[in-house]
GROMACS .gro file of C-alpha atoms in nm:
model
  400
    1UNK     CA    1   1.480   0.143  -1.278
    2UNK     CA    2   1.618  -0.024  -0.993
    3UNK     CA    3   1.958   0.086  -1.073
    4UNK     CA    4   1.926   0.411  -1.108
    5UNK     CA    5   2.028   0.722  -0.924
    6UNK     CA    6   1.637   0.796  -0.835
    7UNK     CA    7   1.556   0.486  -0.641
    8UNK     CA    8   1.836   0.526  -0.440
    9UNK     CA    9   1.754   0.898  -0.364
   10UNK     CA   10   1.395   0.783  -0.346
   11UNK     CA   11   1.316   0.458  -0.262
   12UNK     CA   12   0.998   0.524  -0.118
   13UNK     CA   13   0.844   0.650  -0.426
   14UNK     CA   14   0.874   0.302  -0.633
   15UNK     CA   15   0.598   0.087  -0.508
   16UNK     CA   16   0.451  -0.159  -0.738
   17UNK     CA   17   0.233   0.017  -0.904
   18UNK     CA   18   0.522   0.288  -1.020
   19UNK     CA   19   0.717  -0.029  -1.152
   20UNK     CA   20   0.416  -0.137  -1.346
   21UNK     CA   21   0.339   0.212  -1.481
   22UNK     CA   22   0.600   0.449  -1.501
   23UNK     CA   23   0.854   0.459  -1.745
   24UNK     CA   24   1.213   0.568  -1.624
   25UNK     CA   25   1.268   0.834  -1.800
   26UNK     CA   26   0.937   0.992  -1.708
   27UNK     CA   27   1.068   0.966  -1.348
   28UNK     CA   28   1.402   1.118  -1.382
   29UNK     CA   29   1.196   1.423  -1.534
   30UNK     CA   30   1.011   1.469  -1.266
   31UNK     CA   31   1.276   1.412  -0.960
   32UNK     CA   32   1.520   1.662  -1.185
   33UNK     CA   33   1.254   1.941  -1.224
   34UNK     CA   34   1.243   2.259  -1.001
   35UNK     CA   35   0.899   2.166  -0.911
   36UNK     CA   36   1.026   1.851  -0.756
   37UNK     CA   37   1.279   2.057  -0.565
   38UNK     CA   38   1.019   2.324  -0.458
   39UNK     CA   39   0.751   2.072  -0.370
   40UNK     CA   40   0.858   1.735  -0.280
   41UNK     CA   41   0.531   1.676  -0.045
   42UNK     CA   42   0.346   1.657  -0.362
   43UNK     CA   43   0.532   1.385  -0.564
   44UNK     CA   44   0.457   1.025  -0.382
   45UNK     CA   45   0.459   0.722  -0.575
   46UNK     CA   46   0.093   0.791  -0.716
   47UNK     CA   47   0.235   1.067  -0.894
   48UNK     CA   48   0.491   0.919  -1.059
   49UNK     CA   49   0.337   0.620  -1.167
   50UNK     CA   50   0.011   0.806  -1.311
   51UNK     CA   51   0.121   1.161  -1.348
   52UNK     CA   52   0.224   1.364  -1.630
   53UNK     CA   53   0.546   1.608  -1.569
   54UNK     CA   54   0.411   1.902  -1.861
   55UNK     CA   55   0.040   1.887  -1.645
   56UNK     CA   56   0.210   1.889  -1.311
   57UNK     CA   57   0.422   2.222  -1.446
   58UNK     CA   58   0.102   2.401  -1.543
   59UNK     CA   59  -0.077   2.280  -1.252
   60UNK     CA   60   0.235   2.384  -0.966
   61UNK     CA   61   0.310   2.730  -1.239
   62UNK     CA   62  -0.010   2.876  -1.207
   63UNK     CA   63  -0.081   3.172  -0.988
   64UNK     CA   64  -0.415   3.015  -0.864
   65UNK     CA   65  -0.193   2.726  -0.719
   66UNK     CA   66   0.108   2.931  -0.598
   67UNK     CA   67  -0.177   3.129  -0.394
   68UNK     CA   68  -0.361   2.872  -0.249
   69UNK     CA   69  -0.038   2.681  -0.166
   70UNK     CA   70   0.114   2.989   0.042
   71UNK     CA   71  -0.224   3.052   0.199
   72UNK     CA   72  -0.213   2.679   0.308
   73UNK     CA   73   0.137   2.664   0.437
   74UNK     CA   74   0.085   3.021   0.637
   75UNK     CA   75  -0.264   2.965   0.762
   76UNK     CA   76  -0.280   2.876   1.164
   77UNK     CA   77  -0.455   2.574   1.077
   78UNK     CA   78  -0.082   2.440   0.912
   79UNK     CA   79   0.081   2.557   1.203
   80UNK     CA   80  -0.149   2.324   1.453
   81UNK     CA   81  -0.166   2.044   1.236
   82UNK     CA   82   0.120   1.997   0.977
   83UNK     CA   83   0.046   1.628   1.034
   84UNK     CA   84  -0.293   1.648   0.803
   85UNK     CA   85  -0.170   1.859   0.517
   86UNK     CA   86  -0.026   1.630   0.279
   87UNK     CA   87   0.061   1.548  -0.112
   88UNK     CA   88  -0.344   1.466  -0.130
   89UNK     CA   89  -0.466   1.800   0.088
   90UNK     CA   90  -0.218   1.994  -0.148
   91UNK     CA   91  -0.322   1.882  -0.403
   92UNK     CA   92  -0.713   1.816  -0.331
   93UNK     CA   93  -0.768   2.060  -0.070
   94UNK     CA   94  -0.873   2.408  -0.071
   95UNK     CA   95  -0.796   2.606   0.257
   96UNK     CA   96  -1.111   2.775   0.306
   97UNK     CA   97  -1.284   2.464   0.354
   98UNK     CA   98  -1.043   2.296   0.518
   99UNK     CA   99  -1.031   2.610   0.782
  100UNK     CA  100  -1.412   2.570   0.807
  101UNK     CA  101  -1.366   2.163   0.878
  102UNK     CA  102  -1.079   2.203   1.156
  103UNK     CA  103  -1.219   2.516   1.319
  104UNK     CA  104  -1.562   2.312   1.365
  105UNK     CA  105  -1.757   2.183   1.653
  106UNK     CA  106  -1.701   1.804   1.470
  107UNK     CA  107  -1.351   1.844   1.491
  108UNK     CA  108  -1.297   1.895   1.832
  109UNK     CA  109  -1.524   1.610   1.914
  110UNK     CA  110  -1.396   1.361   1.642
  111UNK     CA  111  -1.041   1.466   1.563
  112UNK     CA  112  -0.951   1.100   1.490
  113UNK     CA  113  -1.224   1.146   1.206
  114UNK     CA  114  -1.056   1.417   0.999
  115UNK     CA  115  -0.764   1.263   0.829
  116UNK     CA  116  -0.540   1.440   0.524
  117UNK     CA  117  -0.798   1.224   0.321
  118UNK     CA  118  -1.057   1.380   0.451
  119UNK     CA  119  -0.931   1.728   0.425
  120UNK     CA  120  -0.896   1.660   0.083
  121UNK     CA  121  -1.216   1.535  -0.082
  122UNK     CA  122  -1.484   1.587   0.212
  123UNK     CA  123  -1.667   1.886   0.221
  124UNK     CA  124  -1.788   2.038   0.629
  125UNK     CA  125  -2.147   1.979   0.542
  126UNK     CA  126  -2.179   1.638   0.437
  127UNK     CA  127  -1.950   1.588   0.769
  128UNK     CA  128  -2.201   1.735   0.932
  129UNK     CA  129  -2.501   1.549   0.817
  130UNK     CA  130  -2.300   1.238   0.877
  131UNK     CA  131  -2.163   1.300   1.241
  132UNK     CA  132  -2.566   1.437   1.308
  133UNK     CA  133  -2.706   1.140   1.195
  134UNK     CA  134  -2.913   0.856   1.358
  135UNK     CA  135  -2.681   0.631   1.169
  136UNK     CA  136  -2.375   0.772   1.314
  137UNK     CA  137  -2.496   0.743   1.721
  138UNK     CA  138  -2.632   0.413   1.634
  139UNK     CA  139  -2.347   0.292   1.453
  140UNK     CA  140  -2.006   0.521   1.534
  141UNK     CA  141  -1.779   0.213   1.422
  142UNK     CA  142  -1.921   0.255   1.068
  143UNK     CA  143  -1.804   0.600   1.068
  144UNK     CA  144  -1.404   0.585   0.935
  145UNK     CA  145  -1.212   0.885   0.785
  146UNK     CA  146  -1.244   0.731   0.437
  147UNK     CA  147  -1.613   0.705   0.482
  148UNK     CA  148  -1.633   1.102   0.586
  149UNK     CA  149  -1.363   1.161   0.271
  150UNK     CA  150  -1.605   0.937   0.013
  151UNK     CA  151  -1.922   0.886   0.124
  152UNK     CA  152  -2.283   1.065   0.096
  153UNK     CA  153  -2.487   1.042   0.379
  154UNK     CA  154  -2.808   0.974   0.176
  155UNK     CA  155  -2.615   0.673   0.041
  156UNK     CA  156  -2.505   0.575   0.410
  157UNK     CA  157  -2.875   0.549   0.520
  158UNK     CA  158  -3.016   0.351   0.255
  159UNK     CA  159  -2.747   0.078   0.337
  160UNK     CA  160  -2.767   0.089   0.696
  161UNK     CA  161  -3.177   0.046   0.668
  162UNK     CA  162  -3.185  -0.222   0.437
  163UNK     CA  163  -3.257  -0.566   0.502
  164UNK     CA  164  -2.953  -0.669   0.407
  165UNK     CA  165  -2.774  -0.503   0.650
  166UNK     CA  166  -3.027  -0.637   0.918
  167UNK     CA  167  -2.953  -0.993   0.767
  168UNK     CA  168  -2.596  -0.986   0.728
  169UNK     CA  169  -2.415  -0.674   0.946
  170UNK     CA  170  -2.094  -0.898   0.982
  171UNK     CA  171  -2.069  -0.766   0.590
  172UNK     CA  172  -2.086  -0.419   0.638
  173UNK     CA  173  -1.774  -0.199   0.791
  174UNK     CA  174  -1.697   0.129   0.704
  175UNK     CA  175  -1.504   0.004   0.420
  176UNK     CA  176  -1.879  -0.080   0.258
  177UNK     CA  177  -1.976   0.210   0.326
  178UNK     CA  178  -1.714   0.416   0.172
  179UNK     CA  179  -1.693   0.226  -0.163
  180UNK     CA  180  -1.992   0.067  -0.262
  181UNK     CA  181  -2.373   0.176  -0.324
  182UNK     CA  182  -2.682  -0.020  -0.229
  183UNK     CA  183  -2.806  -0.159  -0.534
  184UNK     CA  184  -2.458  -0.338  -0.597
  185UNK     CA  185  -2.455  -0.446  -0.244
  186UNK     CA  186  -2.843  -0.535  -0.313
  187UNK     CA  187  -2.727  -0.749  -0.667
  188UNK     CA  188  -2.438  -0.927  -0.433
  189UNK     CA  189  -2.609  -1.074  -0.183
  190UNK     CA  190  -2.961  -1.183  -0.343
  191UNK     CA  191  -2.715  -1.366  -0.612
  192UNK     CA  192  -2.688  -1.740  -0.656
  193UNK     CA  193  -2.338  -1.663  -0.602
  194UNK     CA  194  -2.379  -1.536  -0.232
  195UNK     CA  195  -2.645  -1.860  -0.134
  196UNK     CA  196  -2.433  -2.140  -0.322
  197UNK     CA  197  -2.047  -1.998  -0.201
  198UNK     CA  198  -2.142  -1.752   0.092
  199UNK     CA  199  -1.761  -1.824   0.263
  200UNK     CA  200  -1.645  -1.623  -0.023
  201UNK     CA  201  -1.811  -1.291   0.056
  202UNK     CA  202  -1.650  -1.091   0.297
  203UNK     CA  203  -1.719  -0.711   0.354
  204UNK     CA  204  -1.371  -0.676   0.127
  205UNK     CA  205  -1.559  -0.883  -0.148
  206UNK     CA  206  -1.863  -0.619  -0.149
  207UNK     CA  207  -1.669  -0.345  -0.087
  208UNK     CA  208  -1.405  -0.379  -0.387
  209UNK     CA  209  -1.583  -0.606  -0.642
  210UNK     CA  210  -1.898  -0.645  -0.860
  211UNK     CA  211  -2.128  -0.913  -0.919
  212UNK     CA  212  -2.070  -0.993  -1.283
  213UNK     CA  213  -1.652  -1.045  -1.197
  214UNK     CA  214  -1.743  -1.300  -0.902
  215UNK     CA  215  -2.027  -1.453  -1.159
  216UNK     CA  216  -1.718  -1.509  -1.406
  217UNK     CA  217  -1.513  -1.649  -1.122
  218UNK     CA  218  -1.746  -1.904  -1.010
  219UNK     CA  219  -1.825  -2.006  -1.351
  220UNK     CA  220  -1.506  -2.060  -1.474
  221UNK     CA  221  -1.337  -2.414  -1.544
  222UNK     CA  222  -1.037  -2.305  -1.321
  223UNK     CA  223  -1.240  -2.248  -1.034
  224UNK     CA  224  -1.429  -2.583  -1.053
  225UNK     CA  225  -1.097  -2.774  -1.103
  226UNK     CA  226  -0.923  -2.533  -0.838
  227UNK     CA  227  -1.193  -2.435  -0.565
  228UNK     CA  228  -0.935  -2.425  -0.293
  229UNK     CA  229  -0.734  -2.094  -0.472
  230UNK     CA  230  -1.055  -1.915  -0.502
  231UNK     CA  231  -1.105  -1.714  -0.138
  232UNK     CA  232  -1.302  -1.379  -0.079
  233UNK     CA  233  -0.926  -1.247  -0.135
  234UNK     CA  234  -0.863  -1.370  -0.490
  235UNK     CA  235  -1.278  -1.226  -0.534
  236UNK     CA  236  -1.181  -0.924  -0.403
  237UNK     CA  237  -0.801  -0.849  -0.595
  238UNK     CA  238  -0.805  -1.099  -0.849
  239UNK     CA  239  -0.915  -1.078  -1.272
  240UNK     CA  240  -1.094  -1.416  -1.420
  241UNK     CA  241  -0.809  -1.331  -1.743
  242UNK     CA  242  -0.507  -1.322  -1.452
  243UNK     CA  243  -0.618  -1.588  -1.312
  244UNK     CA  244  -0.688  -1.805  -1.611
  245UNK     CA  245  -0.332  -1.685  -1.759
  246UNK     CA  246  -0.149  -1.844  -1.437
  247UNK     CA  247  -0.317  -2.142  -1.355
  248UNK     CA  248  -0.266  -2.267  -1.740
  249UNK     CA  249   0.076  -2.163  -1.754
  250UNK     CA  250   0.401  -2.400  -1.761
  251UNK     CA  251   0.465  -2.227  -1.393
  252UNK     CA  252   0.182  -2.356  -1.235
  253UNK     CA  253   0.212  -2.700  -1.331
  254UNK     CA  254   0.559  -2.698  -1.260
  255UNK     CA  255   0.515  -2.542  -0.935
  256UNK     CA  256   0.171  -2.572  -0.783
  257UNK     CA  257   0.337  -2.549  -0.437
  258UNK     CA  258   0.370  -2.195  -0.483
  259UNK     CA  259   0.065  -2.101  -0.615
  260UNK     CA  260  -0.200  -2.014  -0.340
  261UNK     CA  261  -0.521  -1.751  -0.341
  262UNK     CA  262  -0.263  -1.454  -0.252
  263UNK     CA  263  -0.084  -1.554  -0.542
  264UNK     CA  264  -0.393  -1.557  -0.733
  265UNK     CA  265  -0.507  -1.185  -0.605
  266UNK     CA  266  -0.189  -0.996  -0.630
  267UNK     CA  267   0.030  -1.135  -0.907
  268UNK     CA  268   0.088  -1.111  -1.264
  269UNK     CA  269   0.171  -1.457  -1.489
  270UNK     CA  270   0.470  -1.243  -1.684
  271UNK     CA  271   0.589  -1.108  -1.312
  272UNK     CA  272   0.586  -1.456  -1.180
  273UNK     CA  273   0.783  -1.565  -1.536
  274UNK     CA  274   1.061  -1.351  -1.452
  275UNK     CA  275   1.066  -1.384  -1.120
  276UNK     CA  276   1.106  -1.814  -1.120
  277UNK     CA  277   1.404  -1.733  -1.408
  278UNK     CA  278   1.612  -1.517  -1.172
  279UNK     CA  279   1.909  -1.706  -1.110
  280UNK     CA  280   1.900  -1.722  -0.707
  281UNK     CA  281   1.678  -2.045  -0.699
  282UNK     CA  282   2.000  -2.207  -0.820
  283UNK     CA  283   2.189  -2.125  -0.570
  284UNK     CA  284   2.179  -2.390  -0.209
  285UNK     CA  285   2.174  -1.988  -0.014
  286UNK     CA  286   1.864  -1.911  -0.133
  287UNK     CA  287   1.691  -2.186  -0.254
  288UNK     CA  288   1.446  -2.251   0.015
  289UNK     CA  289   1.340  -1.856  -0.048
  290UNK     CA  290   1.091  -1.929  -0.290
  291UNK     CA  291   0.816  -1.956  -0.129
  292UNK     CA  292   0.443  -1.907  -0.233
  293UNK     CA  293   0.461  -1.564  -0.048
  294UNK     CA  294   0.737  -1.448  -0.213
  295UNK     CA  295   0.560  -1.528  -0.544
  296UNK     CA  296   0.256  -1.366  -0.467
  297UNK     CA  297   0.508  -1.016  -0.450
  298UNK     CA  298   0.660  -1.077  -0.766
  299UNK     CA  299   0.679  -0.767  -0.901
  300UNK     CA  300   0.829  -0.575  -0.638
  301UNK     CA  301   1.014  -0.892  -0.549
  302UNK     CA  302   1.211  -0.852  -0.919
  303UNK     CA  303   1.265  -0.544  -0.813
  304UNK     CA  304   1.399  -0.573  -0.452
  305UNK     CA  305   1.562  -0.935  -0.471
  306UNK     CA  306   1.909  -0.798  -0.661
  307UNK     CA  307   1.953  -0.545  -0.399
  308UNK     CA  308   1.851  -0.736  -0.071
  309UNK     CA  309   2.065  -1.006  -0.193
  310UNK     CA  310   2.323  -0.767  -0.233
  311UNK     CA  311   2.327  -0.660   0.064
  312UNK     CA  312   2.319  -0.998   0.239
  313UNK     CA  313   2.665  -1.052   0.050
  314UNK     CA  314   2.812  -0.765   0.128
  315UNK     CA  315   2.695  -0.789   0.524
  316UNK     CA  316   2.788  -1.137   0.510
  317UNK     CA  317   2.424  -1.249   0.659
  318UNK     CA  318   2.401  -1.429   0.287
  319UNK     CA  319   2.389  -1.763   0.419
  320UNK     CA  320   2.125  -1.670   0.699
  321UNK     CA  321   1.854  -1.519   0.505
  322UNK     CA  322   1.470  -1.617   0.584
  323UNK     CA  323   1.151  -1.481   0.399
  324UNK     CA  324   1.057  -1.241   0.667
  325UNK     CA  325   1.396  -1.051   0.515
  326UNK     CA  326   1.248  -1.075   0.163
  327UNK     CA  327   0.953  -0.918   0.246
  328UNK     CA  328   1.085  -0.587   0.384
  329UNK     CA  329   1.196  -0.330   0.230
  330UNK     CA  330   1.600  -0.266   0.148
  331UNK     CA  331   1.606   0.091   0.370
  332UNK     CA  332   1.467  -0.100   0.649
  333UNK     CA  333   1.680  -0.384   0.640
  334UNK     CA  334   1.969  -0.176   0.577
  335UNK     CA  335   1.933   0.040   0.932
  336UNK     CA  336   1.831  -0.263   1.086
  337UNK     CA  337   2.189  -0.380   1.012
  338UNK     CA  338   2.339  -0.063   1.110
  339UNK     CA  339   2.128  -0.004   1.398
  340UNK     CA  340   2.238  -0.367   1.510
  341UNK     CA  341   2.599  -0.303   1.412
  342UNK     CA  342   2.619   0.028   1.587
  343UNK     CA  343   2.472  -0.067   1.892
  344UNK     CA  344   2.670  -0.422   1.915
  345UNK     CA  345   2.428  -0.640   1.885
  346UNK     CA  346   2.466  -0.967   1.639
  347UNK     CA  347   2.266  -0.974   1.325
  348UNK     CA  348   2.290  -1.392   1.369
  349UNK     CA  349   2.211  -1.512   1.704
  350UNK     CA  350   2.190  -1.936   1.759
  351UNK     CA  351   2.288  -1.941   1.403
  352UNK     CA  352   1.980  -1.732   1.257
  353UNK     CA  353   1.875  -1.397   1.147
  354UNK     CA  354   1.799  -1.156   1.407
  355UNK     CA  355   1.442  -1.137   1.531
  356UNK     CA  356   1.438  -0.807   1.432
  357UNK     CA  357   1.429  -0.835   1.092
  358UNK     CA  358   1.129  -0.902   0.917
  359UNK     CA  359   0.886  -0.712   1.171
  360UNK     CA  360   0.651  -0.439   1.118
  361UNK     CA  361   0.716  -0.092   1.272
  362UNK     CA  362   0.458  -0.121   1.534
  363UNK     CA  363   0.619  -0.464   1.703
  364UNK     CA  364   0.961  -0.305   1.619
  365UNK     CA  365   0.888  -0.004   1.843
  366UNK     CA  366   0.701  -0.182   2.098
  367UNK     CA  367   0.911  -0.503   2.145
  368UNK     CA  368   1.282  -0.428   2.032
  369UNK     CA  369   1.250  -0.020   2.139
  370UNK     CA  370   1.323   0.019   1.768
  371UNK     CA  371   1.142   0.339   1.611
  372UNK     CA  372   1.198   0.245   1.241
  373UNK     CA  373   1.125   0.529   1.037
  374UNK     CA  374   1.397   0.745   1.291
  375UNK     CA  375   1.689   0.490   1.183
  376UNK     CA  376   1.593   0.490   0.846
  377UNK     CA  377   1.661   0.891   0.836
  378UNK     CA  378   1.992   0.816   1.035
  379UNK     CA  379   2.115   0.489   0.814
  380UNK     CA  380   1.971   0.699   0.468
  381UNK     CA  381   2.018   0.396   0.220
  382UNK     CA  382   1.981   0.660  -0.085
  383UNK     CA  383   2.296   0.805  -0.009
  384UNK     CA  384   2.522   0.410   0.052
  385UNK     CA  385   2.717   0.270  -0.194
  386UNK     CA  386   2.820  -0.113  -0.220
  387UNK     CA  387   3.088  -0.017  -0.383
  388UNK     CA  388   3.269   0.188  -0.080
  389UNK     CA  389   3.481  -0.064   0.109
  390UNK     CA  390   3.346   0.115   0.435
  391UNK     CA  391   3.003   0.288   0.542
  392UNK     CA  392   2.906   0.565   0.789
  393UNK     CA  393   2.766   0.412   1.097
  394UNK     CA  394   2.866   0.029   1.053
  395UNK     CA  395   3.100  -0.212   0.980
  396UNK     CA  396   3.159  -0.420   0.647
  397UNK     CA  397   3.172  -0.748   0.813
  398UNK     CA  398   2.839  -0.778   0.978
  399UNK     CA  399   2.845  -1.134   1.152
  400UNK     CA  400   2.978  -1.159   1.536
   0.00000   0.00000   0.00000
């Protein structure tokens, strides 16, 4: 997969969960078919790693759809906001209630309430009832897009006047409100659970899990012989089977260092397997990589790790690398580098990576003057090659 002709077209399409789920030949259907080409907006990395190419075909073939897609892309409402129709309103939406939604008193009061999410799944009268509401003037932080997108209002009420949200309102953001229903929220917090361990219950934890999976948690031998890896993170992400996989394994007791409740969460024992065997860690350059948060990535890490290091090599910022570089994503490390290259500024300053590298797009823009997403459209990693001896926009030999 990583290899192939599609992730470096695409990159932005292979998250995670396409590596776990797709299969590559599924994908090269899908970028290769003229519905791709007509209708890119609708392919994001969901589709690929859950979607079916013969289903898509029917769906994007079908006169209903070509309709409603035309009347979408030439209503006024597209024109004024191009912003909110995305791969979900295309495919979720349907214009005549989204026309009724953005043409409505709420939305010129709330814009910042009417996401492409909501557009999608919300309907203008349960938006209604919700903005209306006592619960909404007594409680407007509650109120997110995702809980206008998901939520009912009837549902909303009987959280917000229950005593548990009187006892314990630190537990209850819009979040809660959006994914979870009163009686689990009721089960959660009157549990022995909740009384003996109540660090471990978050508004995440209510929000994302049920009662029975925390029960099996705390119960388990691994958590009594390991209390310090079990946070409200690994309650909210993590699987009792996961969990019990990786703290028995040969890794673990190997490597305990690397193991924390992150790790616990959001990996995978096989991902971690192949991750530890990849030759790097033998090598003095990138040794000190492997750390517990680049473990607790593994599977895009097995992904990205051959190319970043790559690049590092050919860049010759190999012997400079930190975690922060790991983390990111190869487009945005590569027009970091050219961005740096072209504008003459070192990517090694006091013998170390650039500052630049391994920050999110917000502190990029508002510290370095660096709007990310722009210089990854200019420096388009799809269409580089390692194997050129020169580049468009940089030079080979990186280090001044």
């Amino acid at each position: 997969m990583i290899n192939s002709q599609e992730f470096k077209k695409y990159p932005e399409l292979f998250t995670s969960t396409t590596l776990a789920r797709a299969k590559i030949n599924e994908i090269q259907e899908m970028t290769n078919s003229e519905e791709f080409k007509k209708y890119p907006e609708l392919f994001t990395s969901e589709t690929l790693a859950h979607g079916n190419i013969k289903e898509i075909q029917e769906m994007i073939n079908s006169q209903e759809f070509k309709n409603e897609i035309q009347e979408m892309i030439n209503s006024e409402e597209f024109k004024k906001y191009p912003e909110l129709f995305t791969s979900e309103t295309l495919s979720h939406g349907n214009i005549k209630e989204i026309q009724e939604m953005i043409n409505s008193q709420e939305f010129k009061e709330y814009p910042e309430l009417f996401t492409s999410q909501t557009l999608a799944h919300a309907k203008i009268e349960e938006i209604q009832k919700m903005v209306h509401s006592e619960e909404f003037k007594k409680y407007p932080e509650l109120f997110a897009s995702e809980v206008l997108a998901h939520a009912k209002i009837e549902n909303i009420q009987k959280i917000i006047n229950s005593e548990e949200f009187k006892e314990h309102k630190e537990l209850f953001t819009s979040e809660t409100l959006a994914r979870t229903k009163i009686k689990e929220i009721q089960e959660m917090i009157n549990s022995k659970e909740f009384k003996e361990h109540p660090e471990l219950f978050t508004s995440e934890t209510l929000a994302r899990t049920k009662i029975k999976e925390i029960q099996e948690m705390i119960n388990s031998q691994e958590f009594k012989e390991h209390p310090e890896l079990f946070t409200s993170t690994t309650l909210s992400h993590g699987k009792i089977k996961e969990i019990q996989e990786i703290i028995r394994s040969n890794e673990f007791k190997e490597h305990p260092e690397l193991f924390t409740s992150t790790t616990l969460a959001h990996a995978k024992i096989e991902d971690i397997k192949e991750l530890l065997q990849m030759p790097y860690w033998n090598d003095a350059r990138y040794k000190k990589l492997l750390t517990s948060s680049v473990v607790a990535k593994s599977k895009q890490m097995i992904t990205k790790l051959p190319v970043l290091i790559r690049m590092a090599e050919y860049y010759k910022i190999d012997g400079y690398l930190n975690t922060s570089f790991l983390l990111f994503s190869p487009s945005q490390n590569f027009a970091l580098i050219n961005y740096l290259n072209d504008n003459n500024i070192p990517l090694i300053e006091n013998d170390k990576l650039n500052m630049v590298f391994g920050k999110q797009p917000g502190v990029l823009k508002k510290k370095y003057g660096i709007d990310i997403k722009e210089q990854m459209l200019k420096y388009d990693f799809s269409k580089f090659s390692f194997d050129e001896d020169t580049k468009k926009g940089g030079s080979k030999n990186a280090v001044r």
